[in-house]
Amino acid sequence: MQYCTRCVYPSISAVPLGFDENGVCTGCRAHDQKKTIDWAERAEWIKEIADEYRVTDGSNYDCIIPVSGGKDSWYQTWYAKEVLGLNPLLVTYNSNNYLQVGLRNLKRMREVFGVDHHFFTPSPQTLIKLNRLCFKKMGDMNWHAHCGIFTYPVQVAVKYRIPLIIWGEHGYTDLGGMFSMNDLIEMTAKFRLEHAQRGYDWFDMLDREEGEEEGLQARDLLWARYPSDDELEEIEVRGIYLGNFVNWDGNEQTELMKKFGFEESPVPFDRTYRRVSNLDDMHENGIHDYLKFVKFGYGRASDHACKDIRSGKMTREEGVEMVRKYDHVKPRDLLRWLQYVGMSEAEFDAIADTFRDSRVWQKNSSGEWTKENIWGTPSAYPVPSLTESNIEWSEFQKQAVPQ
Ligand SMILES: [Zn+2]
């Protein structure tokens, strides 16, 4: 196991990552590259793209912006509307897990910027089945959200005949340096399937594996079908990333959006120190992220620390402290999720254990899971039981939207 000498990323990571001769990761190198880019020139490039797609006779929207109502959504909408002068249609895939503050932000965003908004929710029964099935199949209960976010807005683009989709940052380039900032990468069906959806498509959710029968049928997953090549080519759908054209700084952008009314979480999260990310889905910062720790031995506090170290907001030592404090925490939203899907915590722990990466995790003589740590000494991580402990569950529940 190797850790980046500049940020806190481990070599066994959920994002593809490499290290140079100085032990610096490709994510840090991609960040360095941003300092050499002529951003004024790139701002001109996106203006040219906007002009190409602008509908001058008022007969349709100029573009689609996939939004969750988070800080990035606010920034994308502000940029498209106020900087580029576009008339966007916002599209939301709702994963049924909003925090109250997240829904407030979503509603306020369309009021502040005066934009039309299309809000789509699959049936809760289907979502419950997909949560349970995908947890067992790939150790990720939120597969449906990754699929919905990268599929449904593209369906809307085809149906409404709006070719331009403006995404936010390319997360894999930002975090792990998967592509060069000079590649000007655009959204593809390949990215959707192989990365966002872990190689699984909607038809893999029909009863295929023994012990995973949920009775899902094709008609339950209409929203999860990516348009065909013919449909995409007919109107020449194109998905660009705003992160290729502006010098993306999540912290600065959040401060700007707060001036327009964006609200951070009023209470801290269990697994990270940031209060401004993933407010649309209580399990993204919680149990979904805990599963990353179970698999790879790190979590969102590492992701956030990497971003903050690279942008100069935090030292590496402070980042390591965040990793030590947050990455291993079993979050309280697990209790809501277990109720939601009808599973016991013991069953959850047993299934989660089958996804532990053997390059990261070993069992000690007491039967506890152990792993290397960024601060040098390995340690054991016994798995606590939330249902047997006296946790502050009621305080957490108040933050969630009543289901
Ligand atoms: Zn790094």
Coordinates of N, CA and C in Angstrom, one line a residue, residues 53-184:
Y53 N -25.3 26.4 -29.8 CA -26.5 25.7 -29.4 C -27.6 26.6 -29.0
R54 N -27.4 27.9 -29.0 CA -28.4 28.8 -28.5 C -29.6 28.8 -29.5
V55 N -30.8 28.7 -28.9 CA -32.0 28.6 -29.8 C -32.5 30.0 -29.9
T56 N -32.3 30.7 -31.1 CA -32.6 32.1 -31.2 C -34.0 32.4 -31.4
D57 N -34.8 31.4 -31.9 CA -36.3 31.8 -32.2 C -37.2 31.4 -31.0
G58 N -36.6 31.1 -29.8 CA -37.4 30.8 -28.6 C -38.3 29.6 -28.7
S59 N -38.0 28.6 -29.6 CA -38.8 27.5 -29.8 C -38.4 26.3 -28.9
N60 N -37.3 26.4 -28.2 CA -36.9 25.3 -27.3 C -35.9 25.8 -26.3
Y61 N -35.5 24.9 -25.3 CA -34.5 25.2 -24.4 C -33.1 25.2 -25.1
D62 N -32.2 25.9 -24.5 CA -30.8 25.9 -25.1 C -30.0 24.7 -24.7
C63 N -30.2 24.3 -23.5 CA -29.4 23.2 -23.0 C -30.1 22.5 -21.8
I64 N -29.6 21.3 -21.4 CA -30.1 20.7 -20.2 C -28.9 20.7 -19.2
I65 N -29.3 21.0 -17.9 CA -28.3 20.8 -16.8 C -28.9 19.8 -15.8
P66 N -28.2 18.7 -15.7 CA -28.5 17.7 -14.7 C -28.2 18.3 -13.3
V67 N -29.2 18.3 -12.4 CA -29.0 19.0 -11.1 C -29.5 18.1 -9.9
S68 N -28.8 18.2 -8.8 CA -29.2 17.6 -7.6 C -29.7 18.7 -6.6
G69 N -29.3 19.9 -6.9 CA -29.6 21.1 -6.0 C -28.4 21.4 -5.1
G70 N -27.3 20.7 -5.3 CA -26.1 20.9 -4.5 C -25.3 22.1 -5.0
K71 N -24.2 22.3 -4.4 CA -23.4 23.5 -4.7 C -22.9 23.5 -6.2
D72 N -22.6 22.3 -6.7 CA -22.2 22.3 -8.1 C -23.4 22.6 -9.0
S73 N -24.6 22.1 -8.7 CA -25.7 22.4 -9.5 C -26.0 23.9 -9.5
W74 N -25.9 24.5 -8.4 CA -26.1 26.0 -8.3 C -25.1 26.7 -9.2
Y75 N -23.9 26.3 -9.1 CA -22.8 27.0 -9.9 C -23.1 26.7 -11.4
Q76 N -23.4 25.5 -11.8 CA -23.6 25.2 -13.2 C -24.8 26.1 -13.8
T77 N -25.9 26.2 -12.9 CA -27.1 26.9 -13.4 C -26.8 28.4 -13.4
W78 N -26.1 28.9 -12.4 CA -25.7 30.3 -12.4 C -24.8 30.6 -13.7
Y79 N -23.8 29.7 -14.0 CA -22.9 30.0 -15.1 C -23.7 30.0 -16.4
A80 N -24.5 29.0 -16.6 CA -25.3 28.8 -17.8 C -26.2 30.0 -18.0
K81 N -26.9 30.4 -17.0 CA -27.9 31.4 -17.1 C -27.3 32.8 -17.1
E82 N -26.5 33.1 -16.1 CA -26.0 34.5 -15.9 C -24.7 34.8 -16.7
V83 N -23.8 33.8 -16.9 CA -22.6 34.1 -17.6 C -22.8 33.9 -19.1
L84 N -23.4 32.7 -19.5 CA -23.5 32.4 -20.9 C -24.9 32.9 -21.5
G85 N -25.8 33.3 -20.6 CA -27.1 33.8 -21.1 C -28.0 32.8 -21.7
L86 N -27.8 31.5 -21.3 CA -28.6 30.4 -21.9 C -29.9 30.3 -21.1
N87 N -30.9 29.6 -21.8 CA -32.2 29.3 -21.1 C -32.2 27.7 -20.9
P88 N -31.7 27.3 -19.7 CA -31.6 25.8 -19.5 C -32.8 25.2 -19.0
L89 N -33.0 23.9 -19.3 CA -34.0 23.1 -18.6 C -33.2 22.2 -17.5
L90 N -33.5 22.4 -16.3 CA -32.9 21.6 -15.2 C -33.6 20.2 -15.1
V91 N -32.8 19.2 -14.9 CA -33.3 17.8 -14.8 C -32.7 17.2 -13.6
T92 N -33.6 16.7 -12.7 CA -33.2 16.0 -11.5 C -33.7 14.5 -11.5
Y93 N -32.7 13.6 -11.2 CA -33.1 12.3 -10.8 C -33.2 12.2 -9.3
N94 N -34.3 11.9 -8.8 CA -34.5 11.9 -7.3 C -34.3 10.5 -6.8
S95 N -33.3 10.3 -5.9 CA -33.0 9.0 -5.4 C -33.8 8.6 -4.2
N96 N -34.8 9.5 -3.8 CA -35.7 9.3 -2.6 C -35.0 9.3 -1.3
N97 N -33.8 10.0 -1.2 CA -33.0 10.1 0.0 C -32.7 11.5 0.4
Y98 N -33.4 12.5 -0.1 CA -33.1 13.9 0.2 C -33.0 14.2 1.7
L99 N -32.0 15.0 2.1 CA -32.1 15.7 3.4 C -33.0 16.9 3.2
Q100 N -33.5 17.4 4.3 CA -34.4 18.5 4.2 C -33.7 19.7 3.7
V101 N -32.4 19.9 4.1 CA -31.7 21.1 3.6 C -31.4 20.9 2.1
G102 N -31.2 19.7 1.6 CA -31.0 19.5 0.2 C -32.2 19.9 -0.6
L103 N -33.4 19.5 -0.1 CA -34.6 19.8 -0.9 C -34.9 21.3 -0.9
R104 N -34.6 22.0 0.3 CA -34.7 23.4 0.4 C -33.8 24.1 -0.7
N105 N -32.6 23.6 -0.8 CA -31.6 24.2 -1.8 C -32.1 24.0 -3.2
L106 N -32.7 22.8 -3.5 CA -33.1 22.5 -4.8 C -34.3 23.5 -5.2
K107 N -35.2 23.7 -4.3 CA -36.4 24.5 -4.6 C -35.9 26.0 -4.7
R108 N -35.0 26.4 -3.8 CA -34.5 27.8 -3.8 C -33.8 28.1 -5.1
M109 N -33.0 27.1 -5.6 CA -32.2 27.3 -6.8 C -33.0 27.7 -8.0
R110 N -34.2 27.0 -8.2 CA -34.9 27.4 -9.4 C -35.7 28.7 -9.2
E111 N -35.9 29.1 -7.9 CA -36.5 30.4 -7.6 C -35.5 31.5 -7.8
V112 N -34.3 31.3 -7.3 CA -33.3 32.3 -7.4 C -32.9 32.6 -8.9
F113 N -32.7 31.5 -9.7 CA -32.2 31.7 -11.0 C -33.4 31.8 -12.1
G114 N -34.6 31.5 -11.6 CA -35.8 31.6 -12.5 C -35.7 30.7 -13.7
V115 N -35.6 29.4 -13.4 CA -35.4 28.4 -14.5 C -36.5 27.3 -14.4
D116 N -36.8 26.7 -15.5 CA -37.7 25.5 -15.5 C -37.0 24.3 -15.0
H117 N -37.8 23.4 -14.4 CA -37.1 22.3 -13.7 C -38.0 21.0 -13.9
H118 N -37.4 19.9 -14.3 CA -38.0 18.6 -14.5 C -37.5 17.7 -13.4
F119 N -38.4 17.2 -12.6 CA -38.0 16.4 -11.4 C -38.6 15.0 -11.5
F120 N -37.7 14.0 -11.6 CA -38.2 12.6 -11.8 C -37.9 11.7 -10.6
T121 N -38.9 10.9 -10.2 CA -38.7 9.9 -9.1 C -39.2 8.6 -9.6
P122 N -38.3 7.6 -9.6 CA -38.8 6.2 -9.9 C -39.7 5.7 -8.7
S123 N -40.4 4.7 -8.9 CA -41.3 4.2 -7.9 C -40.5 3.8 -6.6
P124 N -40.9 4.1 -5.5 CA -40.2 3.8 -4.2 C -40.0 2.2 -4.1
Q125 N -41.0 1.5 -4.6 CA -40.8 0.0 -4.5 C -39.6 -0.5 -5.4
T126 N -39.5 0.1 -6.6 CA -38.4 -0.2 -7.4 C -37.1 0.2 -6.8
L127 N -37.1 1.4 -6.2 CA -35.8 1.9 -5.5 C -35.4 1.0 -4.4
I128 N -36.4 0.6 -3.6 CA -36.0 -0.3 -2.5 C -35.4 -1.6 -3.0
K129 N -36.0 -2.2 -4.0 CA -35.5 -3.4 -4.6 C -34.1 -3.2 -5.1
L130 N -33.9 -2.1 -5.8 CA -32.5 -1.8 -6.4 C -31.5 -1.6 -5.3
N131 N -31.9 -0.9 -4.2 CA -31.0 -0.7 -3.1 C -30.5 -2.1 -2.6
R132 N -31.4 -2.9 -2.3 CA -31.1 -4.3 -1.7 C -30.3 -5.1 -2.7
L133 N -30.7 -5.2 -3.9 CA -30.1 -6.0 -4.9 C -28.7 -5.5 -5.2
C134 N -28.5 -4.2 -5.4 CA -27.1 -3.8 -5.8 C -26.2 -3.8 -4.6
F135 N -26.7 -3.7 -3.4 CA -25.8 -3.9 -2.3 C -25.2 -5.3 -2.3
K136 N -26.1 -6.3 -2.6 CA -25.6 -7.7 -2.6 C -24.8 -8.0 -3.8
K137 N -25.1 -7.4 -4.9 CA -24.4 -7.7 -6.2 C -23.1 -7.0 -6.3
M138 N -23.0 -5.8 -5.9 CA -21.7 -5.0 -6.1 C -21.3 -4.2 -4.8
G139 N -21.9 -4.4 -3.7 CA -21.6 -3.7 -2.5 C -21.8 -2.2 -2.7
D140 N -22.8 -1.8 -3.5 CA -23.1 -0.4 -3.7 C -24.6 -0.3 -3.8
M141 N -25.3 0.2 -2.7 CA -26.7 0.3 -2.7 C -27.2 1.4 -3.6
N142 N -26.3 2.4 -3.9 CA -26.7 3.5 -4.7 C -26.4 3.4 -6.2
W143 N -26.3 2.2 -6.7 CA -26.1 2.0 -8.1 C -27.2 2.8 -8.9
H144 N -28.5 2.7 -8.4 CA -29.6 3.2 -9.1 C -29.4 4.8 -9.3
A145 N -28.8 5.4 -8.3 CA -28.6 6.8 -8.4 C -27.5 7.2 -9.4
H146 N -26.4 6.4 -9.4 CA -25.4 6.7 -10.5 C -26.0 6.5 -11.8
C147 N -26.8 5.4 -12.0 CA -27.5 5.1 -13.3 C -28.5 6.2 -13.6
G148 N -29.3 6.6 -12.7 CA -30.3 7.6 -12.9 C -29.7 9.0 -13.3
I149 N -28.7 9.4 -12.6 CA -28.1 10.7 -12.8 C -27.5 10.7 -14.2
F150 N -26.9 9.6 -14.7 CA -26.2 9.7 -16.0 C -27.1 9.1 -17.1
T151 N -28.3 8.8 -16.8 CA -29.2 8.2 -17.9 C -30.4 9.1 -18.1
Y152 N -31.1 9.5 -17.0 CA -32.4 10.1 -17.2 C -32.2 11.5 -17.9
P153 N -31.3 12.4 -17.6 CA -31.1 13.6 -18.3 C -30.9 13.4 -19.8
V154 N -30.2 12.3 -20.1 CA -29.9 12.1 -21.5 C -31.2 11.6 -22.3
Q155 N -32.0 10.9 -21.6 CA -33.3 10.5 -22.1 C -34.1 11.8 -22.4
V156 N -34.1 12.7 -21.4 CA -34.9 14.0 -21.6 C -34.3 14.8 -22.8
A157 N -33.0 14.8 -22.9 CA -32.4 15.5 -24.1 C -32.9 15.0 -25.4
V158 N -33.1 13.6 -25.5 CA -33.6 13.0 -26.7 C -35.1 13.3 -26.9
K159 N -35.8 13.2 -25.8 CA -37.3 13.4 -25.9 C -37.6 14.8 -26.2
Y160 N -36.9 15.8 -25.6 CA -37.3 17.2 -25.8 C -36.4 17.8 -27.0
R161 N -35.6 17.0 -27.5 CA -34.7 17.4 -28.7 C -33.9 18.6 -28.3
I162 N -33.1 18.4 -27.2 CA -32.2 19.5 -26.7 C -30.8 18.9 -26.7
P163 N -30.0 19.2 -27.7 CA -28.7 18.4 -27.9 C -27.7 18.6 -26.8
L164 N -27.6 19.9 -26.2 CA -26.5 20.2 -25.4 C -26.8 19.9 -23.9
I165 N -25.9 19.1 -23.3 CA -26.0 18.8 -21.8 C -24.8 19.4 -21.1
I166 N -25.0 20.2 -20.1 CA -23.8 20.8 -19.4 C -23.7 20.1 -18.0
W167 N -22.7 19.2 -17.9 CA -22.4 18.6 -16.7 C -21.4 19.5 -15.9
G168 N -21.1 19.1 -14.6 CA -20.3 19.9 -13.8 C -18.8 19.6 -14.0
E169 N -18.2 18.9 -13.0 CA -16.8 18.5 -13.1 C -16.7 17.1 -13.6
H170 N -15.7 16.7 -14.2 CA -15.4 15.3 -14.5 C -14.7 14.7 -13.2
G171 N -15.5 14.1 -12.4 CA -15.0 13.7 -11.1 C -13.7 12.8 -11.1
Y172 N -13.6 11.9 -12.1 CA -12.5 11.0 -12.1 C -11.2 11.7 -12.5
T173 N -11.4 12.8 -13.3 CA -10.2 13.6 -13.7 C -9.8 14.5 -12.5
D174 N -10.8 15.1 -11.9 CA -10.5 15.9 -10.8 C -9.8 15.2 -9.6
L175 N -10.4 14.0 -9.2 CA -9.9 13.3 -8.1 C -8.6 12.5 -8.4
G176 N -8.7 11.8 -9.6 CA -7.6 10.9 -9.8 C -6.8 11.1 -11.1
G177 N -7.1 12.2 -11.8 CA -6.3 12.5 -13.0 C -6.5 11.4 -14.1
M178 N -7.7 11.0 -14.3 CA -7.9 9.9 -15.3 C -7.6 10.4 -16.7
F179 N -7.9 11.7 -16.9 CA -7.6 12.3 -18.2 C -6.9 13.6 -18.0
S180 N -6.2 14.0 -19.0 CA -5.5 15.4 -19.0 C -6.6 16.4 -19.1
M181 N -6.4 17.6 -18.5 CA -7.3 18.7 -18.6 C -7.3 19.2 -20.1
N182 N -6.3 18.8 -20.8 CA -6.2 19.2 -22.3 C -7.0 18.2 -23.2
D183 N -7.5 17.1 -22.6 CA -8.3 16.2 -23.4 C -9.7 16.7 -23.7
L184 N -10.1 17.7 -22.9 CA -11.5 18.3 -23.0 C -12.5 17.1 -23.1

